[in-house]
Every structure is written in C-alpha cells, then in structure tokens.
Coordinates of C-alpha atoms (C1' of nucleotides) in Angstrom, one line a residue:
Chain A
M623 CA 22.8 89.7 -56.9
T624 CA 24.4 90.5 -60.3
T625 CA 22.1 91.7 -63.0
A626 CA 21.5 88.8 -65.2
S627 CA 22.3 87.4 -68.6
F628 CA 19.5 85.0 -68.6
E629 CA 16.1 85.1 -70.3
R630 CA 12.8 84.7 -68.6
P631 CA 11.7 81.1 -68.8
I632 CA 8.5 80.0 -70.5
L633 CA 5.7 79.2 -68.1
T634 CA 3.0 76.7 -69.2
V635 CA 0.3 74.7 -67.6
D636 CA -0.5 71.1 -68.6
V637 CA -3.4 69.1 -67.5
V638 CA -3.4 65.3 -67.0
L639 CA -7.1 64.7 -67.4
L640 CA -8.0 61.1 -66.4
A641 CA -11.2 59.1 -66.8
L642 CA -12.3 55.6 -66.1
L643 CA -13.7 54.1 -69.2
E644 CA -16.4 51.4 -69.3
Q645 CA -14.0 48.6 -69.4
G646 CA -12.7 50.0 -66.2
R647 CA -9.3 51.2 -67.2
L648 CA -7.8 54.6 -66.6
H649 CA -7.5 56.7 -69.7
V650 CA -5.8 60.0 -70.3
A651 CA -7.1 62.8 -72.6
L652 CA -4.7 63.7 -75.4
S653 CA -5.0 65.8 -78.6
P654 CA -2.7 66.2 -81.6
R655 CA -0.8 69.5 -81.4
P656 CA -2.2 72.0 -83.8
S657 CA 1.2 73.7 -84.4
D658 CA 4.9 73.5 -83.9
P659 CA 6.8 72.4 -81.9
F660 CA 5.7 68.8 -82.2
K661 CA 3.0 69.7 -84.7
G662 CA 0.7 66.7 -85.1
K663 CA 2.0 64.8 -82.1
L664 CA -0.2 63.8 -79.3
A665 CA 0.1 66.0 -76.2
L666 CA -1.7 66.9 -73.0
P667 CA -4.1 69.8 -73.1
G668 CA -1.8 72.7 -72.1
G669 CA -0.7 76.1 -73.0
F670 CA 0.9 79.3 -71.8
V671 CA -0.2 81.2 -68.8
H672 CA -2.0 84.3 -70.0
T673 CA -0.8 87.1 -67.7
D674 CA -3.6 89.3 -69.1
K675 CA -6.4 87.1 -67.9
D676 CA -5.4 84.4 -65.6
R677 CA -5.5 85.2 -61.9
N678 CA -3.3 82.2 -61.2
T679 CA -2.3 78.8 -62.7
V680 CA -5.5 77.0 -61.7
D681 CA -7.3 79.6 -63.7
S682 CA -5.0 78.9 -66.6
A683 CA -5.8 75.2 -66.3
R684 CA -9.5 75.9 -66.3
R685 CA -9.3 78.3 -69.2
I686 CA -7.3 75.8 -71.3
L687 CA -9.8 73.0 -70.6
A688 CA -12.7 75.3 -71.4
D689 CA -11.1 76.6 -74.7
K690 CA -9.6 73.4 -75.9
L691 CA -12.2 70.9 -74.7
G692 CA -15.1 73.0 -73.8
F693 CA -15.8 71.7 -70.4
A694 CA -15.0 72.0 -66.7
P695 CA -13.6 68.9 -64.9
S696 CA -15.3 67.7 -61.8
H697 CA -12.0 67.7 -59.9
L698 CA -8.8 69.7 -60.5
E699 CA -5.8 70.0 -58.3
Q700 CA -2.2 71.1 -58.7
A701 CA 0.2 68.1 -58.8
F702 CA 3.8 69.3 -59.3
T703 CA 6.0 71.6 -61.5
E704 CA 8.4 70.2 -64.0
S705 CA 11.1 72.3 -65.4
G706 CA 14.3 72.4 -67.4
P707 CA 16.1 73.8 -70.4
K708 CA 15.4 70.9 -72.8
R709 CA 11.8 69.9 -72.2
D710 CA 10.5 72.5 -74.7
P711 CA 12.5 73.2 -77.8
R712 CA 11.5 76.9 -77.6
G713 CA 13.6 77.3 -74.5
W714 CA 14.0 76.9 -70.8
S715 CA 10.5 76.1 -69.5
A716 CA 8.5 75.3 -66.4
S717 CA 5.2 73.6 -66.6
V718 CA 2.8 73.5 -63.7
V719 CA 1.0 70.2 -64.0
Y720 CA -2.6 69.8 -62.9
L721 CA -4.4 66.5 -62.2
A722 CA -8.0 66.5 -63.4
L723 CA -10.6 63.8 -63.0
H724 CA -14.0 63.5 -64.7
P725 CA -16.8 61.0 -65.3
A726 CA -16.1 59.1 -68.5
A727 CA -19.7 59.5 -69.8
Q728 CA -19.4 63.2 -70.3
L729 CA -16.1 62.8 -72.2
A730 CA -17.7 60.6 -74.9
P731 CA -19.1 63.6 -77.0
L732 CA -15.7 65.3 -77.0
Q733 CA -14.2 62.2 -78.1
A734 CA -16.8 61.8 -80.8
D735 CA -16.2 65.2 -82.4
G736 CA -12.5 64.7 -82.2
R737 CA -11.6 67.3 -79.6
V738 CA -9.8 64.7 -77.5
Q739 CA -8.7 61.1 -77.8
L740 CA -8.6 58.9 -74.7
F741 CA -5.7 56.5 -74.3
D742 CA -5.2 53.7 -71.8
I743 CA -2.5 54.9 -69.5
D744 CA -0.8 51.5 -69.8
S745 CA -0.3 51.7 -73.5
L746 CA 0.5 55.2 -74.5
P747 CA 1.8 56.2 -77.9
R748 CA 4.8 58.6 -78.2
L749 CA 3.9 62.0 -76.8
A750 CA 5.1 65.5 -77.4
F751 CA 7.6 67.1 -74.9
D752 CA 8.0 65.1 -71.7
H753 CA 4.3 64.5 -71.4
L754 CA 4.7 60.8 -70.9
L755 CA 6.7 61.5 -67.7
L756 CA 4.0 64.0 -66.6
V757 CA 1.3 61.5 -67.1
E758 CA 3.2 58.8 -65.2
Q759 CA 3.8 61.1 -62.2
A760 CA 0.3 62.4 -62.1
V761 CA -1.1 58.8 -62.2
K762 CA 1.2 57.8 -59.4
R763 CA -0.1 60.7 -57.3
L764 CA -3.7 59.7 -58.0
R765 CA -3.1 56.1 -57.0
A766 CA -1.4 57.2 -53.8
K767 CA -4.2 59.5 -52.9
A768 CA -7.0 57.1 -53.8
A769 CA -5.8 54.8 -51.0
Y770 CA -6.7 57.2 -48.3
T771 CA -9.2 59.7 -49.7
S772 CA -12.4 59.7 -51.6
I773 CA -10.7 61.2 -54.7
A774 CA -11.6 58.3 -56.9
A775 CA -15.3 59.2 -56.6
H776 CA -14.6 62.1 -59.0
L777 CA -14.2 59.5 -61.8
L778 CA -17.9 58.5 -61.3
P779 CA -21.1 60.4 -62.2
R780 CA -22.2 62.9 -59.6
E781 CA -24.5 60.3 -58.2
F782 CA -23.2 56.8 -57.7
T783 CA -23.7 53.7 -55.6
I784 CA -21.3 52.3 -53.2
P785 CA -20.5 49.2 -55.3
Q786 CA -19.7 51.6 -58.2
M787 CA -17.4 53.5 -56.0
Q788 CA -15.7 50.4 -54.8
T789 CA -15.1 49.3 -58.4
A790 CA -13.6 52.7 -59.3
F791 CA -11.4 52.5 -56.2
E792 CA -10.2 49.0 -57.1
Q793 CA -9.5 49.9 -60.6
V794 CA -7.5 53.0 -59.6
T795 CA -5.5 51.4 -56.9
G796 CA -5.3 47.9 -58.3
Q797 CA -6.2 46.5 -54.9
Q798 CA -9.3 44.4 -54.1
V799 CA -11.2 45.2 -51.0
N800 CA -14.0 43.4 -49.2
A801 CA -17.4 44.9 -50.1
A802 CA -18.8 44.9 -46.6
N803 CA -15.7 46.5 -45.1
F804 CA -15.5 49.1 -47.9
R805 CA -19.1 50.1 -47.3
R806 CA -18.6 50.4 -43.6
K807 CA -15.4 52.5 -43.8
I808 CA -16.6 54.8 -46.5
L809 CA -19.9 55.5 -44.7
E810 CA -18.1 56.1 -41.4
T811 CA -16.1 58.9 -43.0
G812 CA -19.2 60.9 -43.7
A813 CA -17.8 61.6 -47.2
L814 CA -21.1 60.5 -48.8
K815 CA -24.6 61.9 -48.7
E816 CA -27.6 59.7 -49.7
T817 CA -29.6 60.9 -52.6
R818 CA -32.1 58.5 -54.1
M819 CA -32.6 54.8 -55.0
V820 CA -31.4 53.8 -58.5
P821 CA -32.1 50.7 -60.4
A822 CA -29.0 48.5 -60.6
A823 CA -28.4 45.2 -62.3
Y824 CA -30.7 43.4 -59.9
R825 CA -31.6 44.7 -56.6
P826 CA -31.8 48.5 -56.7
A827 CA -29.1 50.4 -54.9
Q828 CA -28.9 53.5 -52.8
A829 CA -27.2 56.4 -54.7
Y830 CA -24.9 58.9 -53.0
R831 CA -23.1 62.0 -53.9
L832 CA -19.8 63.4 -52.5
V833 CA -20.3 65.7 -49.6
E834 CA -18.0 68.5 -50.8
P835 CA -14.3 68.4 -50.4
L836 CA -12.0 65.4 -50.4
T837 CA -12.5 63.4 -47.2
D838 CA -9.9 61.0 -46.0
F839 CA -10.6 57.5 -44.7
G840 CA -9.7 56.5 -41.1
Y841 CA -6.5 55.9 -42.7
N842 CA -5.5 53.6 -45.5
L843 CA -8.1 51.2 -47.0
F844 CA -5.7 48.3 -47.1
Chain B
M1484 CA -5.2 80.0 -80.5
T1485 CA -4.8 83.7 -81.2
T1486 CA -1.3 85.1 -80.9
A1487 CA -1.0 86.7 -77.6
S1488 CA -0.8 90.1 -76.1
F1489 CA 0.6 88.9 -72.8
E1490 CA 4.0 89.1 -71.3
R1491 CA 6.0 86.2 -70.0
P1492 CA 5.5 85.9 -66.3
I1493 CA 8.3 86.1 -63.8
L1494 CA 9.5 82.7 -62.5
T1495 CA 11.1 82.5 -59.1
V1496 CA 12.0 79.8 -56.5
D1497 CA 11.5 80.4 -52.8
V1498 CA 12.7 78.1 -50.1
V1499 CA 11.0 77.6 -46.7
L1500 CA 14.0 76.4 -44.7
L1501 CA 12.9 75.1 -41.3
A1502 CA 14.9 74.0 -38.3
L1503 CA 14.1 72.9 -34.8
L1504 CA 15.8 75.1 -32.3
E1505 CA 17.0 74.0 -28.9
Q1506 CA 13.9 75.0 -27.2
G1507 CA 12.2 72.7 -29.5
R1508 CA 10.2 75.1 -31.6
L1509 CA 10.1 75.2 -35.4
H1510 CA 11.9 78.2 -36.9
V1511 CA 12.1 79.5 -40.4
A1512 CA 15.1 81.1 -42.0
L1513 CA 14.5 84.7 -43.3
S1514 CA 16.8 87.5 -44.4
P1515 CA 16.1 91.2 -45.1
R1516 CA 15.8 91.9 -48.8
P1517 CA 18.9 93.6 -50.1
S1518 CA 17.0 95.5 -52.8
D1519 CA 13.6 96.6 -54.1
P1520 CA 10.9 95.5 -54.1
F1521 CA 10.4 95.2 -50.4
K1522 CA 14.0 96.4 -49.7
G1523 CA 14.8 95.8 -46.1
K1524 CA 11.8 93.6 -45.4
L1525 CA 12.2 90.1 -44.2
A1526 CA 11.8 87.4 -46.9
L1527 CA 12.4 83.8 -47.7
P1528 CA 15.6 82.9 -49.5
G1529 CA 14.6 83.0 -53.1
G1530 CA 15.3 84.3 -56.5
F1531 CA 14.9 84.1 -60.2
V1532 CA 15.5 80.9 -62.0
H1533 CA 18.7 81.3 -64.0
T1534 CA 18.1 79.8 -67.4
D1535 CA 21.7 79.9 -68.2
K1536 CA 22.8 77.6 -65.3
D1537 CA 19.9 75.9 -63.6
R1538 CA 19.0 72.5 -65.0
N1539 CA 15.6 72.7 -63.2
T1540 CA 14.0 74.4 -60.3
V1541 CA 15.5 72.1 -57.6
D1542 CA 18.9 73.2 -59.0
S1543 CA 17.7 76.8 -58.6
A1544 CA 16.8 76.2 -55.0
R1545 CA 20.2 74.6 -54.3
R1546 CA 22.0 77.4 -56.0
I1547 CA 20.1 80.1 -54.1
L1548 CA 20.8 78.4 -50.7
A1549 CA 24.4 78.0 -51.6
D1550 CA 24.8 81.6 -52.8
K1551 CA 22.8 83.3 -50.1
L1552 CA 23.5 81.1 -47.1
G1553 CA 26.5 79.1 -48.2
F1554 CA 25.2 75.7 -47.4
A1555 CA 23.2 72.7 -48.7
P1556 CA 20.2 71.5 -46.7
S1557 CA 19.9 67.9 -45.6
H1558 CA 16.5 67.6 -47.1
L1559 CA 14.9 69.5 -50.0
E1560 CA 11.7 68.8 -51.7
Q1561 CA 9.3 70.6 -54.0
A1562 CA 6.1 71.7 -52.2
F1563 CA 3.8 73.6 -54.5
T1564 CA 3.7 76.5 -56.9
E1565 CA 2.0 79.8 -56.0
S1566 CA 1.1 82.3 -58.7
G1567 CA -0.8 85.4 -59.6
P1568 CA -0.6 89.0 -61.0
K1569 CA -0.2 90.8 -57.6
R1570 CA 2.1 88.8 -55.5
D1571 CA 5.1 90.5 -56.9
P1572 CA 4.9 94.2 -57.8
R1573 CA 7.2 93.6 -60.8
G1574 CA 4.5 91.7 -62.6
W1575 CA 2.6 88.4 -63.0
S1576 CA 4.7 85.8 -61.2
A1577 CA 4.9 82.2 -60.3
S1578 CA 7.1 80.9 -57.5
V1579 CA 8.0 77.3 -57.1
V1580 CA 8.2 76.8 -53.3
Y1581 CA 10.6 74.2 -51.8
L1582 CA 10.5 72.8 -48.4
A1583 CA 14.0 72.5 -46.8
L1584 CA 14.9 70.9 -43.5
H1585 CA 18.2 71.1 -41.7
P1586 CA 19.7 70.4 -38.3
A1587 CA 19.6 73.6 -36.2
A1588 CA 23.2 73.3 -35.0
Q1589 CA 24.7 74.0 -38.4
L1590 CA 22.5 77.0 -38.8
A1591 CA 23.9 78.8 -35.8
P1592 CA 27.0 80.1 -37.5
L1593 CA 25.0 81.6 -40.4
Q1594 CA 22.8 83.2 -37.8
A1595 CA 25.8 84.5 -36.0
D1596 CA 27.3 86.3 -39.0
G1597 CA 23.9 87.7 -40.0
R1598 CA 23.2 85.7 -43.2
V1599 CA 19.9 84.5 -41.8
Q1600 CA 17.6 85.1 -38.9
L1601 CA 15.6 82.3 -37.5
F1602 CA 12.0 83.1 -36.5
D1603 CA 9.6 81.0 -34.6
I1604 CA 6.9 80.0 -37.0
D1605 CA 4.2 80.9 -34.6
S1606 CA 5.2 84.5 -34.2
L1607 CA 6.4 85.8 -37.5
P1608 CA 6.9 89.5 -38.3
R1609 CA 5.5 91.0 -41.5
L1610 CA 7.1 89.4 -44.5
A1611 CA 7.8 90.6 -48.1
F1612 CA 5.5 89.4 -50.9
D1613 CA 3.1 86.6 -49.9
H1614 CA 5.9 84.8 -48.0
L1615 CA 3.8 84.5 -44.9
L1616 CA 1.3 82.4 -46.8
L1617 CA 4.1 80.3 -48.3
V1618 CA 5.5 79.5 -44.9
E1619 CA 2.2 78.5 -43.6
Q1620 CA 1.5 76.2 -46.4
A1621 CA 4.9 74.6 -46.3
V1622 CA 4.7 74.0 -42.6
K1623 CA 1.3 72.5 -43.0
R1624 CA 2.8 70.1 -45.5
L1625 CA 5.6 69.2 -43.1
R1626 CA 3.2 68.5 -40.3
A1627 CA 1.1 66.2 -42.5
K1628 CA 4.1 64.3 -43.8
A1629 CA 5.7 64.0 -40.4
A1630 CA 2.8 61.9 -39.2
Y1631 CA 3.5 59.0 -41.6
T1632 CA 7.1 59.4 -42.8
S1633 CA 10.5 59.7 -41.3
I1634 CA 10.8 63.3 -42.6
A1635 CA 11.2 64.9 -39.2
A1636 CA 14.5 63.1 -38.8
H1637 CA 16.1 65.6 -41.2
L1638 CA 15.7 68.2 -38.5
L1639 CA 18.2 66.3 -36.3
P1640 CA 21.9 65.8 -36.7
R1641 CA 22.9 63.0 -39.1
E1642 CA 23.3 60.6 -36.1
F1643 CA 20.6 60.7 -33.5
T1644 CA 19.0 58.5 -30.9
I1645 CA 15.4 57.3 -30.9
P1646 CA 14.3 59.5 -28.0
Q1647 CA 15.7 62.5 -29.9
M1648 CA 13.8 61.5 -32.9
Q1649 CA 10.6 61.1 -30.9
T1650 CA 11.1 64.6 -29.5
A1651 CA 11.5 66.1 -33.0
F1652 CA 8.4 64.2 -34.1
E1653 CA 6.4 65.4 -31.2
Q1654 CA 7.4 69.0 -31.7
V1655 CA 6.6 69.0 -35.4
T1656 CA 3.3 67.3 -35.1
G1657 CA 2.2 68.6 -31.7
Q1658 CA 1.2 65.1 -30.7
Q1659 CA 2.6 63.1 -27.8
V1660 CA 3.3 59.4 -28.5
N1661 CA 4.2 56.6 -26.2
A1662 CA 8.0 56.0 -26.2
A1663 CA 7.9 52.2 -26.3
N1664 CA 5.4 52.2 -29.2
F1665 CA 7.3 54.9 -31.1
R1666 CA 10.5 52.9 -30.8
R1667 CA 8.8 49.7 -31.9
K1668 CA 7.1 51.3 -34.9
I1669 CA 10.0 53.3 -36.2
L1670 CA 12.4 50.3 -35.9
E1671 CA 9.9 48.0 -37.7
T1672 CA 9.9 50.3 -40.7
G1673 CA 13.6 49.8 -41.4
A1674 CA 14.1 53.5 -41.8
L1675 CA 17.0 53.6 -39.3
K1676 CA 20.4 52.0 -39.3
E1677 CA 22.4 51.6 -36.1
T1678 CA 25.6 53.5 -35.9
R1679 CA 27.3 53.7 -32.5
M1680 CA 26.6 54.3 -28.8
V1681 CA 26.5 57.8 -27.7
P1682 CA 26.5 59.3 -24.2
A1683 CA 23.1 60.6 -23.3
A1684 CA 21.9 62.3 -20.2
Y1685 CA 22.2 59.2 -18.1
R1686 CA 22.2 55.7 -19.7
P1687 CA 24.0 55.9 -23.0
A1688 CA 21.9 55.5 -26.1
Q1689 CA 22.1 53.7 -29.4
A1690 CA 22.6 56.2 -32.3
Y1691 CA 21.1 55.7 -35.7
R1692 CA 21.1 57.4 -39.1
L1693 CA 18.4 57.5 -41.7
V1694 CA 18.7 54.8 -44.2
E1695 CA 18.4 57.1 -47.2
P1696 CA 15.1 58.0 -48.7
L1697 CA 11.9 58.9 -46.8
T1698 CA 10.4 55.8 -45.4
D1699 CA 6.8 55.7 -44.4
F1700 CA 5.5 54.2 -41.2
G1701 CA 3.0 51.3 -41.2
Y1702 CA 0.7 54.0 -41.5
N1703 CA 0.0 57.0 -39.3
L1704 CA 1.7 57.2 -36.0
F1705 CA -1.4 58.2 -34.1
Chain C
dA819 C1' -37.8 29.7 -58.4
dC820 C1' -33.4 30.9 -59.3
dA821 C1' -29.5 33.9 -60.3
dA822 C1' -27.4 38.0 -59.4
dT823 C1' -26.4 41.9 -57.0
dA824 C1' -27.2 45.1 -52.6
dG825 C1' -26.6 45.3 -48.0
dT826 C1' -26.2 43.4 -42.8
dG827 C1' -24.3 41.1 -38.7
dT828 C1' -20.7 39.0 -36.4
dC829 C1' -16.4 36.5 -35.5
dT830 C1' -11.4 36.5 -35.8
dT831 C1' -7.2 38.4 -36.1
dT832 C1' -4.1 42.2 -36.0
dG833 C1' -2.0 46.0 -34.4
dA834 C1' -2.1 50.4 -31.7
dG835 C1' -1.6 52.0 -27.3
dA836 C1' -1.0 51.6 -22.2
dC837 C1' 1.9 50.4 -18.8
dA838 C1' 4.9 47.8 -15.8
dC839 C1' 9.2 46.4 -15.9
dT840 C1' 14.5 45.9 -16.5
dA841 C1' 19.1 48.2 -17.7
dT842 C1' 22.8 51.5 -17.3
dA843 C1' 24.6 55.5 -16.6
dG844 C1' 25.5 60.2 -13.5
dA845 C1' 25.2 62.4 -9.1
Chain D
dT785 C1' 22.0 54.1 -3.5
dC786 C1' 19.1 57.0 -5.7
dT787 C1' 17.4 59.3 -9.8
dA788 C1' 17.0 60.0 -14.5
dT789 C1' 16.9 58.3 -18.9
dA790 C1' 17.3 54.1 -22.4
dG791 C1' 15.1 50.2 -23.7
dT792 C1' 12.1 45.6 -23.2
dG793 C1' 8.0 42.6 -22.5
dT794 C1' 3.3 42.0 -22.3
dC795 C1' -1.7 42.9 -21.8
dT796 C1' -5.9 45.2 -23.4
dC797 C1' -8.9 46.9 -26.5
dA798 C1' -10.4 48.7 -30.8
dA799 C1' -10.4 48.4 -35.5
dA800 C1' -9.5 45.8 -40.0
dG801 C1' -10.6 42.0 -42.5
dA802 C1' -13.1 37.6 -43.4
dC803 C1' -17.2 35.6 -44.1
dA804 C1' -21.8 33.9 -43.6
dC805 C1' -26.0 35.6 -43.9
dT806 C1' -30.4 38.3 -45.4
dA807 C1' -32.8 41.4 -48.9
dT808 C1' -34.6 42.8 -53.3
dT809 C1' -34.7 42.8 -57.7
dG810 C1' -34.7 40.7 -63.0
dT811 C1' -35.2 36.7 -65.7

DNA sequence: ACAATAGTGTCTTTGAGACACTATAGA
DNA sequence: TCTATAGTGTCTCAAAGACACTATTGT
C-alpha cells in the first residue's frame, strides 16, 4: 500500500427521528442549522463524532439528541452509512445514519420551545446536505421492519392498547389489517405484557407495554 | 456547539467475503496483514477510504478487492458500521463493513497464488482488530437474509440448477427443505430465468441464472 | 336504549409441507 | 435393468384472513 495523498474524511452521525402525530401521519424532526454550511436551512439532528467522548457512533447519536433536543429516544438503531465527496461542502464525508422513534406526546414541548420542528414525511421542504435522501431511506427501512416486527410500538406511549398499536401499525405500513387477527397474532408473539386497564373512547381497554427487545411476528402481518 | 478538541476519526472499509467451498461449508477470505498494526496477523481485506478516488464507500470496497485480490465479487452490499476508540490501535476508528459473496470456483486461483486464504467460519484463527466480530455479524446477516431472499444464489456459479441452489440454501441456513416445495416456491418468485440444460450426476438438469436484483420469496422458506 | 369501541369464537380459504410418483440419464 | 438424481402431481393440515358475534362503556 503506497502512502497516501488523501485526507481523512469527515465522520458525522445523523438521526432520522420519527414520530406519529395525532392526525396519524409520520413526521420527522428537523431544525434549522445554526451555522454554515447551510446556515438556516432545515437539517436532521446530527454532528461530528467526538473522538474524545464517544465510545462509538450510537453514543454519538445519543449525545447529539441529548445536547440538541434534550431527550433520549425510546428506540434507536443504526440504519446505514451514506458517503461521498460532495454531500458535505467541507469535504469527503461519511455519515452513519440512525433511525430513532419516539412517542409524539413527548415531542410537543420541544416543538413548543422551538428546538425542533416536525414535518410530515410526505411533504418535506428543501433540506440541507442530502438529508432528504437520508429521511427517505430511513423511512423505507421503518416501513419494511414494521411489517414483521413490533417496532411500530415505539411510536406509542410506553403503555398502549392493542387497537392503538394496530392504528400505529397501519399508519406506518399503509396496510389495513383485520382487528381480530391483528390482536391474535400480536398476542401470540409474546411481545406484549399486560399492565392495567385504561379508559378508552367507550369500553375501557387493556393496556400493554413492550416486553423488551424487538419481537418478530410469525412472519409478515399481511 | 463549542469548537472541538477532538481529532478526526479514521475511516476504513472492511469486506467479509464469503464463499461456499466444495465440502459445502461457508468460508471467509482472509490475508495476513502486510504491515503494522497487527503485521502478519490474519485480517479481512480492508483499508482506508481514499478521498481522492472513491466516490463512496462501496467504491472503496470494490477498489480494495480489486487491488488486494484482483477481482470483483458477484454480490456486494453494505452490512453495518462498527466504531470505537480501541478497535484500531492507531486511534478512534469507524469501519464500514461490506458483505461480499462469490462462487468458490473463481477463488481457487487466488488461494493458489497466496493472495487469500479461505477459512471455515466455524473454526477461525485469531484475527487482527475486531475482525472476528465483524465476520460473525456479517454471517448472521447472510443467514437471516438467505431465509427470505435469493441471496444465497450468489455463492453459486452464474448458471446453476435448482438442486444446486437448494444445497447452497441449506448450507447457509442450516435448515433442510423439501426439494419439491423448494422448487415450487423459488420458481413462483420469478427470481430465476432458464438458460440451458446441463449434464448432472444422472438425469441432466435445467440451468438457471438469477434475474438480476435480490428477489424475496413469498415469505420465509421455513 | 343506543352508539361506539373492545374483545371473542368460528368458518373458510390459502399455502406450506409431506410424499408418492414419473422422467431421464449413467453404470 | 437397476440406481441415482431431476422434476411433477396431489393430499393434508395448519395458519391467515373474513366475519359474525358478545362485552362494556359513554351519551
């Protein structure tokens, strides 16, 4: 290997933080960039990996969310790494993209005090860098995974009813499923643990919480 | 954001190149490192991203395989990115790991002239860096994907028979499947295109090739 | 009492898997 | 003609989906 005439690339982490707003549509968290490049343009929460503190890139993602938004998402997973010479005007860069999910309710305060803005993923404004592409790819991954795992439950409060979960599932995947069959399959997986009864619109409903890690359904739900 | 007292991390690409040897076991391509760190130790083909030539990290992966092994794999996909301060003694590093698959036959010459050594993934020697972990994770991903896509076909020659494909599938997943049902399901997907008849052990068999991109089965094959 | 949602029981239909069978070669 | 492998046809059974029904609340 010849010694090189190339610079070290930039390494960043970007987080595609998604929430399901009341109207039931997926929204992504964006904030205007505080500085150049793309000063003032909307962008994903992201930043450089801090080699002095971060033990790895998930750590970076958590630190960035804590610093910029002041909270820890209920689900965070690595999605993919995007790279190239042109995606950041500062130079050749690679960005490790994380997919984060969180209940919408807890995002409202952040939105109120202007730390983030939530945008419907189907009508995004122009974004800084290649962040539009990053959002699209992350959403695609969520939709795929929602079809055969309990991942969509992370968009709900920690306690939720089965009809709520079904709604979240349907809104993420865009597919309708039969309520009786959804209930049967999801309970069979053992992904849920009963908690308490909660008042619902009419008849009260049994609430559940996720029983730790992502469980997959028998296979696909449709 | 305070201006930072941290260095840019190292960015590398490592390739987990897998092949199915005649005996039917998965093997990974390794070579002794030509220089420090870990000089002489076995490692995955990998190297720095060259910001002067690579248009992205897949490009880096292809360049590395071309330079070090002199060939282009029949399948190459990004798997995940591993990172941390200790995995490379030169400093905080991130490695984008690619999964590559290739027919074993074409690897034999490289093995003959010493460019690579192929090791059974179930009895690996000590490896440089965290490469053992990288291999394990990449193999796990292959096994998962083999269950519901045609990915395992990339371990076969470009033209192959259905019984051959079944064998590859079974060796990768470790699951036995019924020949008649395997044939039916794989043909239903439209993943295969007939080519010509080839002599087999006794009755000659119809050969097929993959009809480009990864197709997924109805769902899981078992 | 009625409307609205939660939750159950059951029938039908589909598809996965088992398996017996036919087809075509080499020995 | 026998054996080994390629490839087909069909039956069974379990699971997915459809759907009618009961249960429990608010209004």
